[in-house]
PDB file of C-alpha atoms in Angstrom:
ATOM      1  CA  MET A   1     -35.528  12.592   5.367  1.00 33.00           C
ATOM      2  CA  ALA A   2     -31.781  12.210   5.537  1.00 38.00           C
ATOM      3  CA  SER A   3     -30.321   8.955   6.166  1.00 38.00           C
ATOM      4  CA  ASP A   4     -28.031   8.153   8.996  1.00 38.00           C
ATOM      5  CA  LEU A   5     -25.122   7.911   6.683  1.00 34.00           C
ATOM      6  CA  ASP A   6     -25.856  11.130   5.188  1.00 41.00           C
ATOM      7  CA  LYS A   7     -26.091  12.578   8.632  1.00 37.00           C
ATOM      8  CA  ALA A   8     -22.962  11.365   9.731  1.00 39.00           C
ATOM      9  CA  SER A   9     -21.189  12.354   6.617  1.00 41.00           C
ATOM     10  CA  ASP A  10     -22.550  15.820   6.865  1.00 45.00           C
ATOM     11  CA  LYS A  11     -20.991  16.071  10.271  1.00 42.00           C
ATOM     12  CA  ALA A  12     -17.552  14.838   9.032  1.00 44.00           C
ATOM     13  CA  HIS A  13     -17.301  16.596   5.732  1.00 45.00           C
ATOM     14  CA  GLY A  14     -19.337  19.953   6.063  1.00 53.00           C
ATOM     15  CA  PRO A  15     -23.119  20.719   5.427  1.00 48.00           C
ATOM     16  CA  LEU A  16     -23.727  18.392   2.545  1.00 60.00           C
ATOM     17  CA  ARG A  17     -22.021  15.383   0.850  1.00 58.00           C
ATOM     18  CA  SER A  18     -21.359  15.675  -2.756  1.00 50.00           C
ATOM     19  CA  PHE A  19     -20.756  11.985  -3.466  1.00 50.00           C
ATOM     20  CA  GLY A  20     -22.963   8.868  -3.448  1.00 49.00           C
ATOM     21  CA  ARG A  21     -21.881   5.389  -2.379  1.00 48.00           C
ATOM     22  CA  ILE A  22     -18.781   4.545  -0.582  1.00 55.00           C
ATOM     23  CA  LYS A  23     -18.461   0.987  -1.434  1.00 51.00           C
ATOM     24  CA  ALA A  24     -20.139  -1.456  -3.796  1.00 60.00           C
ATOM     25  CA  ARG A  25     -18.700  -4.995  -4.604  1.00 73.00           C
ATOM     26  CA  PRO A  26     -16.078  -6.646  -2.531  1.00 87.00           C
ATOM     27  CA  ILE A  27     -12.458  -5.528  -3.263  1.00 91.00           C
ATOM     28  CA  LYS A  28     -10.322  -7.917  -4.878  1.00 91.00           C
ATOM     29  CA  PRO A  29      -7.647  -9.643  -2.639  1.00 93.00           C
ATOM     30  CA  ARG A  30      -4.728  -8.046  -4.518  1.00 94.00           C
ATOM     31  CA  GLN A  31      -6.158  -4.678  -4.637  1.00 94.00           C
ATOM     32  CA  ALA A  32      -7.057  -4.935  -0.885  1.00 93.00           C
ATOM     33  CA  ALA A  33      -3.637  -5.686  -0.191  1.00 96.00           C
ATOM     34  CA  LEU A  34      -2.448  -2.611  -2.017  1.00 97.00           C
ATOM     35  CA  VAL A  35      -4.856  -0.722   0.242  1.00 96.00           C
ATOM     36  CA  ASP A  36      -2.922  -1.972   3.228  1.00 96.00           C
ATOM     37  CA  THR A  37       0.676  -1.559   1.899  1.00 98.00           C
ATOM     38  CA  LEU A  38       0.664   0.993  -1.059  1.00 98.00           C
ATOM     39  CA  LEU A  39      -2.003   3.436  -0.032  1.00 98.00           C
ATOM     40  CA  PRO A  40      -0.323   4.430   3.238  1.00 98.00           C
ATOM     41  CA  ARG A  41       2.740   5.276   1.472  1.00 98.00           C
ATOM     42  CA  ILE A  42       1.262   7.452  -1.203  1.00 98.00           C
ATOM     43  CA  ALA A  43      -1.669   8.788   1.060  1.00 98.00           C
ATOM     44  CA  VAL A  44      -2.091  12.617   1.302  1.00 98.00           C
ATOM     45  CA  PRO A  45      -1.453  13.776   4.872  1.00 97.00           C
ATOM     46  CA  ASP A  46      -4.763  14.041   6.859  1.00 97.00           C
ATOM     47  CA  PRO A  47      -6.056  17.544   6.134  1.00 97.00           C
ATOM     48  CA  ALA A  48      -7.450  17.528   9.623  1.00 96.00           C
ATOM     49  CA  ASN A  49      -4.054  17.794  10.998  1.00 97.00           C
ATOM     50  CA  GLY A  50      -3.230  21.134   9.454  1.00 96.00           C
ATOM     51  CA  PRO A  51      -2.032  22.764   6.030  1.00 97.00           C
ATOM     52  CA  ILE A  52      -0.805  20.455   3.279  1.00 98.00           C
ATOM     53  CA  ASP A  53       3.028  20.828   2.232  1.00 98.00           C
ATOM     54  CA  LEU A  54       3.069  20.034  -1.504  1.00 98.00           C
ATOM     55  CA  ALA A  55       6.855  20.334  -1.685  1.00 97.00           C
ATOM     56  CA  ALA A  56       7.073  17.753   0.990  1.00 98.00           C
ATOM     57  CA  LEU A  57       4.872  15.329  -1.149  1.00 98.00           C
ATOM     58  CA  MET A  58       7.141  15.475  -4.042  1.00 98.00           C
ATOM     59  CA  PRO A  59      10.290  17.536  -3.650  1.00 98.00           C
ATOM     60  CA  GLY A  60      11.069  19.162  -7.163  1.00 98.00           C
ATOM     61  CA  ALA A  61       7.767  18.763  -8.769  1.00 98.00           C
ATOM     62  CA  SER A  62       7.279  21.212 -11.744  1.00 98.00           C
ATOM     63  CA  GLU A  63       3.601  21.450 -11.123  1.00 98.00           C
ATOM     64  CA  ALA A  64       1.023  20.404  -8.993  1.00 98.00           C
ATOM     65  CA  TRP A  65      -2.495  18.966 -10.226  1.00 99.00           C
ATOM     66  CA  LEU A  66      -5.586  17.971  -8.397  1.00 98.00           C
ATOM     67  CA  GLU A  67      -8.178  15.357  -9.842  1.00 98.00           C
ATOM     68  CA  ILE A  68     -11.372  15.286  -8.036  1.00 98.00           C
ATOM     69  CA  GLY A  69     -13.298  12.107  -8.014  1.00 95.00           C
ATOM     70  CA  PHE A  70     -10.863   9.898 -10.330  1.00 96.00           C
ATOM     71  CA  GLY A  71     -13.279   7.066 -10.402  1.00 93.00           C
ATOM     72  CA  GLY A  72     -11.207   3.986 -11.334  1.00 95.00           C
ATOM     73  CA  GLY A  73      -8.056   5.935 -11.712  1.00 97.00           C
ATOM     74  CA  GLU A  74      -7.302   5.271 -15.271  1.00 96.00           C
ATOM     75  CA  HIS A  75      -7.286   9.071 -16.422  1.00 97.00           C
ATOM     76  CA  MET A  76      -5.337  10.102 -13.203  1.00 98.00           C
ATOM     77  CA  ALA A  77      -2.689   7.283 -13.974  1.00 98.00           C
ATOM     78  CA  ALA A  78      -2.454   8.191 -17.619  1.00 98.00           C
ATOM     79  CA  GLN A  79      -1.949  11.767 -16.816  1.00 98.00           C
ATOM     80  CA  ALA A  80       0.835  10.908 -14.271  1.00 98.00           C
ATOM     81  CA  ALA A  81       2.514   8.819 -16.672  1.00 98.00           C
ATOM     82  CA  ARG A  82       2.565  11.363 -19.314  1.00 98.00           C
ATOM     83  CA  ARG A  83       4.021  14.028 -16.927  1.00 98.00           C
ATOM     84  CA  PRO A  84       6.258  12.265 -14.361  1.00 98.00           C
ATOM     85  CA  ASP A  85       7.620  15.862 -13.217  1.00 98.00           C
ATOM     86  CA  VAL A  86       3.927  16.649 -11.983  1.00 98.00           C
ATOM     87  CA  LEU A  87       2.723  15.810  -8.663  1.00 99.00           C
ATOM     88  CA  VAL A  88      -0.843  14.524  -9.422  1.00 98.00           C
ATOM     89  CA  ILE A  89      -3.025  14.537  -6.348  1.00 98.00           C
ATOM     90  CA  GLY A  90      -6.150  12.315  -6.618  1.00 98.00           C
ATOM     91  CA  CYS A  91      -9.226  12.387  -4.304  1.00 98.00           C
ATOM     92  CA  GLU A  92     -11.997   9.589  -4.489  1.00 96.00           C
ATOM     93  CA  PRO A  93     -14.257   8.482  -1.538  1.00 94.00           C
ATOM     94  CA  PHE A  94     -15.444   5.349  -3.463  1.00 94.00           C
ATOM     95  CA  LEU A  95     -13.411   2.640  -1.993  1.00 94.00           C
ATOM     96  CA  ASN A  96     -13.585   0.326  -4.959  1.00 94.00           C
ATOM     97  CA  GLY A  97     -12.164   3.161  -7.132  1.00 95.00           C
ATOM     98  CA  VAL A  98      -9.302   3.950  -4.732  1.00 97.00           C
ATOM     99  CA  ALA A  99      -8.338   0.119  -4.785  1.00 97.00           C
ATOM    100  CA  SER A 100      -8.536   0.293  -8.699  1.00 96.00           C
ATOM    101  CA  ALA A 101      -6.280   3.264  -8.836  1.00 98.00           C
ATOM    102  CA  LEU A 102      -3.827   1.661  -6.631  1.00 98.00           C
ATOM    103  CA  ARG A 103      -3.526  -1.121  -9.046  1.00 97.00           C
ATOM    104  CA  HIS A 104      -2.709   1.304 -11.808  1.00 98.00           C
ATOM    105  CA  VAL A 105      -0.090   3.132  -9.858  1.00 98.00           C
ATOM    106  CA  GLU A 106       1.554   0.033  -8.911  1.00 98.00           C
ATOM    107  CA  GLU A 107       1.638  -1.505 -12.407  1.00 98.00           C
ATOM    108  CA  GLN A 108       2.839   1.468 -14.039  1.00 98.00           C
ATOM    109  CA  GLN A 109       5.305   2.259 -11.116  1.00 98.00           C
ATOM    110  CA  LEU A 110       3.989   5.654 -10.729  1.00 98.00           C
ATOM    111  CA  GLU A 111       5.976   7.789  -8.370  1.00 98.00           C
ATOM    112  CA  ASN A 112       4.133  11.121  -8.744  1.00 98.00           C
ATOM    113  CA  VAL A 113       0.551  10.151  -7.542  1.00 98.00           C
ATOM    114  CA  ARG A 114      -0.777  10.943  -4.084  1.00 98.00           C
ATOM    115  CA  ILE A 115      -4.079   9.796  -3.035  1.00 98.00           C
ATOM    116  CA  HIS A 116      -6.852  11.036  -0.590  1.00 98.00           C
ATOM    117  CA  ALA A 117      -9.436   8.251  -0.204  1.00 96.00           C
ATOM    118  CA  ASP A 118     -12.184  10.758   1.022  1.00 95.00           C
ATOM    119  CA  ASP A 119     -13.803  14.119   0.184  1.00 94.00           C
ATOM    120  CA  ALA A 120     -11.672  16.296  -1.851  1.00 97.00           C
ATOM    121  CA  ARG A 121     -13.095  19.620  -0.195  1.00 96.00           C
ATOM    122  CA  ALA A 122     -10.929  18.799   2.797  1.00 97.00           C
ATOM    123  CA  VAL A 123      -7.844  18.603   0.855  1.00 98.00           C
ATOM    124  CA  VAL A 124      -8.617  21.961  -0.893  1.00 98.00           C
ATOM    125  CA  ASP A 125      -9.273  23.630   2.342  1.00 98.00           C
ATOM    126  CA  ALA A 126      -5.952  22.319   3.393  1.00 98.00           C
ATOM    127  CA  LEU A 127      -3.803  23.684   0.516  1.00 98.00           C
ATOM    128  CA  PRO A 128      -2.055  26.862   0.435  1.00 98.00           C
ATOM    129  CA  ASP A 129      -3.048  29.693  -1.618  1.00 98.00           C
ATOM    130  CA  ALA A 130      -2.107  29.726  -5.224  1.00 98.00           C
ATOM    131  CA  SER A 131      -0.467  26.152  -5.073  1.00 98.00           C
ATOM    132  CA  LEU A 132      -1.970  24.221  -7.876  1.00 98.00           C
ATOM    133  CA  ASP A 133      -1.490  24.492 -11.563  1.00 98.00           C
ATOM    134  CA  ARG A 134      -4.656  22.282 -12.448  1.00 98.00           C
ATOM    135  CA  VAL A 135      -8.019  21.118 -11.093  1.00 98.00           C
ATOM    136  CA  LEU A 136      -9.594  18.481 -12.877  1.00 98.00           C
ATOM    137  CA  ILE A 137     -13.338  17.355 -12.172  1.00 98.00           C
ATOM    138  CA  LEU A 138     -14.311  14.537 -14.520  1.00 97.00           C
ATOM    139  CA  PHE A 139     -18.002  13.083 -14.295  1.00 96.00           C
ATOM    140  CA  PRO A 140     -19.068  14.230 -10.882  1.00 95.00           C
ATOM    141  CA  ASP A 141     -22.076  12.723  -9.339  1.00 95.00           C
ATOM    142  CA  PRO A 142     -25.019  14.848 -11.094  1.00 95.00           C
ATOM    143  CA  TRP A 143     -27.316  14.670  -8.370  1.00 93.00           C
ATOM    144  CA  GLN A 144     -30.100  15.015 -11.200  1.00 91.00           C
ATOM    145  CA  LYS A 145     -33.292  15.589  -8.980  1.00 92.00           C
ATOM    146  CA  ALA A 146     -33.808  19.263  -8.540  1.00 92.00           C
ATOM    147  CA  ARG A 147     -33.993  18.744  -4.644  1.00 92.00           C
ATOM    148  CA  HIS A 148     -30.609  17.137  -4.704  1.00 91.00           C
ATOM    149  CA  ASN A 149     -28.919  19.906  -6.739  1.00 94.00           C
ATOM    150  CA  LYS A 150     -27.608  21.406  -3.659  1.00 94.00           C
ATOM    151  CA  ARG A 151     -25.494  18.516  -3.260  1.00 94.00           C
ATOM    152  CA  ARG A 152     -23.375  19.081  -6.696  1.00 97.00           C
ATOM    153  CA  LEU A 153     -19.695  19.413  -6.195  1.00 97.00           C
ATOM    154  CA  VAL A 154     -19.826  22.686  -8.421  1.00 98.00           C
ATOM    155  CA  GLN A 155     -21.272  25.582  -6.195  1.00 97.00           C
ATOM    156  CA  ASP A 156     -20.222  29.053  -5.773  1.00 98.00           C
ATOM    157  CA  GLU A 157     -18.424  28.347  -2.644  1.00 97.00           C
ATOM    158  CA  THR A 158     -16.380  25.424  -4.108  1.00 98.00           C
ATOM    159  CA  ILE A 159     -15.526  27.539  -7.081  1.00 98.00           C
ATOM    160  CA  ALA A 160     -14.296  30.228  -4.825  1.00 98.00           C
ATOM    161  CA  ALA A 161     -12.115  27.606  -3.119  1.00 98.00           C
ATOM    162  CA  PHE A 162     -10.736  26.495  -6.473  1.00 98.00           C
ATOM    163  CA  ALA A 163      -9.882  30.006  -7.399  1.00 98.00           C
ATOM    164  CA  ARG A 164      -8.056  30.495  -3.858  1.00 98.00           C
ATOM    165  CA  VAL A 165      -5.770  27.387  -4.616  1.00 98.00           C
ATOM    166  CA  LEU A 166      -5.086  27.820  -8.293  1.00 99.00           C
ATOM    167  CA  LYS A 167      -2.223  29.889  -9.412  1.00 98.00           C
ATOM    168  CA  PRO A 168      -2.810  32.806 -11.761  1.00 98.00           C
ATOM    169  CA  GLY A 169      -3.090  31.231 -15.179  1.00 98.00           C
ATOM    170  CA  GLY A 170      -3.980  27.794 -13.651  1.00 98.00           C
ATOM    171  CA  ARG A 171      -6.544  25.533 -15.262  1.00 98.00           C
ATOM    172  CA  LEU A 172      -9.845  24.377 -14.381  1.00 98.00           C
ATOM    173  CA  ARG A 173     -11.524  21.442 -16.369  1.00 98.00           C
ATOM    174  CA  PHE A 174     -15.160  20.332 -15.760  1.00 98.00           C
ATOM    175  CA  VAL A 175     -16.587  17.171 -17.719  1.00 98.00           C
ATOM    176  CA  THR A 176     -19.910  15.987 -17.438  1.00 98.00           C
ATOM    177  CA  ASP A 177     -22.330  13.701 -19.558  1.00 98.00           C
ATOM    178  CA  TRP A 178     -25.412  15.392 -18.017  1.00 97.00           C
ATOM    179  CA  ALA A 179     -26.650  18.468 -19.926  1.00 97.00           C
ATOM    180  CA  ASP A 180     -28.271  20.125 -17.013  1.00 97.00           C
ATOM    181  CA  TYR A 181     -25.228  19.898 -14.841  1.00 98.00           C
ATOM    182  CA  ALA A 182     -23.144  21.303 -17.647  1.00 98.00           C
ATOM    183  CA  ASP A 183     -25.705  24.273 -17.825  1.00 97.00           C
ATOM    184  CA  TRP A 184     -25.289  24.580 -13.942  1.00 98.00           C
ATOM    185  CA  ALA A 185     -21.649  24.544 -13.863  1.00 98.00           C
ATOM    186  CA  LEU A 186     -21.408  27.029 -16.853  1.00 97.00           C
ATOM    187  CA  GLU A 187     -23.593  29.436 -14.989  1.00 98.00           C
ATOM    188  CA  ARG A 188     -21.654  29.374 -11.849  1.00 98.00           C
ATOM    189  CA  LEU A 189     -18.178  29.647 -13.514  1.00 98.00           C
ATOM    190  CA  ASP A 190     -19.200  32.251 -15.870  1.00 97.00           C
ATOM    191  CA  ARG A 191     -20.433  34.684 -13.108  1.00 97.00           C
ATOM    192  CA  SER A 192     -17.160  34.188 -11.133  1.00 98.00           C
ATOM    193  CA  GLU A 193     -14.810  36.980 -11.550  1.00 98.00           C
ATOM    194  CA  ALA A 194     -11.818  34.709 -10.896  1.00 98.00           C
ATOM    195  CA  PHE A 195     -12.126  32.689 -14.007  1.00 98.00           C
ATOM    196  CA  GLY A 196     -12.384  32.934 -17.798  1.00 98.00           C
ATOM    197  CA  ARG A 197     -13.611  30.376 -19.939  1.00 97.00           C
ATOM    198  CA  LEU A 198     -11.123  29.325 -22.667  1.00 97.00           C
ATOM    199  CA  ASP A 199     -12.277  28.319 -26.221  1.00 88.00           C
ATOM    200  CA  ALA A 200     -15.805  29.813 -25.432  1.00 91.00           C
ATOM    201  CA  ASP A 201     -16.820  29.510 -29.378  1.00 91.00           C
ATOM    202  CA  GLN A 202     -15.467  25.926 -29.655  1.00 91.00           C
ATOM    203  CA  ASP A 203     -17.882  22.856 -29.666  1.00 96.00           C
ATOM    204  CA  TRP A 204     -18.117  21.913 -26.142  1.00 96.00           C
ATOM    205  CA  HIS A 205     -18.306  18.250 -26.987  1.00 97.00           C
ATOM    206  CA  VAL A 206     -14.868  18.404 -28.419  1.00 96.00           C
ATOM    207  CA  ALA A 207     -12.380  16.798 -25.911  1.00 96.00           C
ATOM    208  CA  PRO A 208      -9.063  18.722 -25.051  1.00 96.00           C
ATOM    209  CA  ALA A 209      -6.102  17.231 -26.620  1.00 95.00           C
ATOM    210  CA  ASP A 210      -4.691  15.540 -23.437  1.00 96.00           C
ATOM    211  CA  HIS A 211      -8.086  14.102 -22.486  1.00 97.00           C
ATOM    212  CA  VAL A 212      -8.090  10.312 -21.502  1.00 96.00           C
ATOM    213  CA  VAL A 213     -11.221   8.326 -22.134  1.00 94.00           C
ATOM    214  CA  THR A 214     -12.096   6.287 -19.186  1.00 91.00           C
ATOM    215  CA  ARG A 215     -14.340   3.111 -18.847  1.00 89.00           C
ATOM    216  CA  TYR A 216     -16.935   5.180 -17.107  1.00 90.00           C
ATOM    217  CA  GLU A 217     -17.097   7.543 -20.177  1.00 94.00           C
ATOM    218  CA  GLU A 218     -17.467   4.738 -22.553  1.00 94.00           C
ATOM    219  CA  LYS A 219     -20.667   3.445 -20.606  1.00 94.00           C
ATOM    220  CA  LYS A 220     -22.508   6.628 -21.706  1.00 94.00           C
ATOM    221  CA  LEU A 221     -24.653   6.690 -18.703  1.00 94.00           C
ATOM    222  CA  GLY A 222     -25.532  10.377 -19.037  1.00 97.00           C
ATOM    223  CA  ASP A 223     -28.168  12.011 -21.387  1.00 97.00           C
ATOM    224  CA  THR A 224     -25.529  13.644 -23.608  1.00 98.00           C
ATOM    225  CA  ALA A 225     -22.233  13.164 -24.998  1.00 97.00           C
ATOM    226  CA  PRO A 226     -19.345  14.447 -22.779  1.00 97.00           C
ATOM    227  CA  ILE A 227     -19.140  18.170 -22.592  1.00 98.00           C
ATOM    228  CA  PHE A 228     -15.991  19.714 -21.658  1.00 98.00           C
ATOM    229  CA  LEU A 229     -15.604  23.135 -19.923  1.00 98.00           C
ATOM    230  CA  GLU A 230     -12.250  24.594 -19.607  1.00 98.00           C
ATOM    231  CA  TYR A 231     -11.435  27.826 -17.392  1.00 98.00           C
ATOM    232  CA  GLU A 232      -8.301  29.787 -16.877  1.00 98.00           C
ATOM    233  CA  ARG A 233      -7.643  31.354 -13.345  1.00 98.00           C
ATOM    234  CA  ARG A 234      -7.425  35.190 -13.833  1.00 96.00           C
TER     235      ARG A 234
END
């Protein structure tokens, strides 16, 4: 039976929540201060208020990337530091992760990061057609039990939504350390006419050249070495 939290989240975010816990341990005082001061300055406008204007978020940005579920923010911050010309939007509902990411943004003085501390699907729905150059999904909640598979982020509906917001030639990267989720994503992405897999003959355990290893990845919590799937918007 669904918990009250699940029911409340379903009302707020659609039929099913695709992520687990919202907060674990207490947030450190420094990071809590950043939630109060830095987050309001770099937060993505509330998607409930209407379409998101990417040009207003970072005038003159050469590209716009979306990272869904950035965890502690190490990968997002590293990518943003490498490409200060790119607007990097990160979505993460886990408050401890948001607080950690804010610390990275402050320490590296990143001016090209914008954060949505909630469900990424609301942001995707509010983005204009063909507005993103990249979508990055790294180690999403695997929802391993068969009865929970319907909660996985990667579904036919979300793949269609990613296709809508990606520019032709835009890239979608999916990374997981659970073999069953890799097969699940591969099946759904391959049957989408909007996407074509890149380097299909390459060992899927080989990380792309620009991949950044995170603390989560180093913990090796899944049942396989990380699997990398890279697709292009046709």
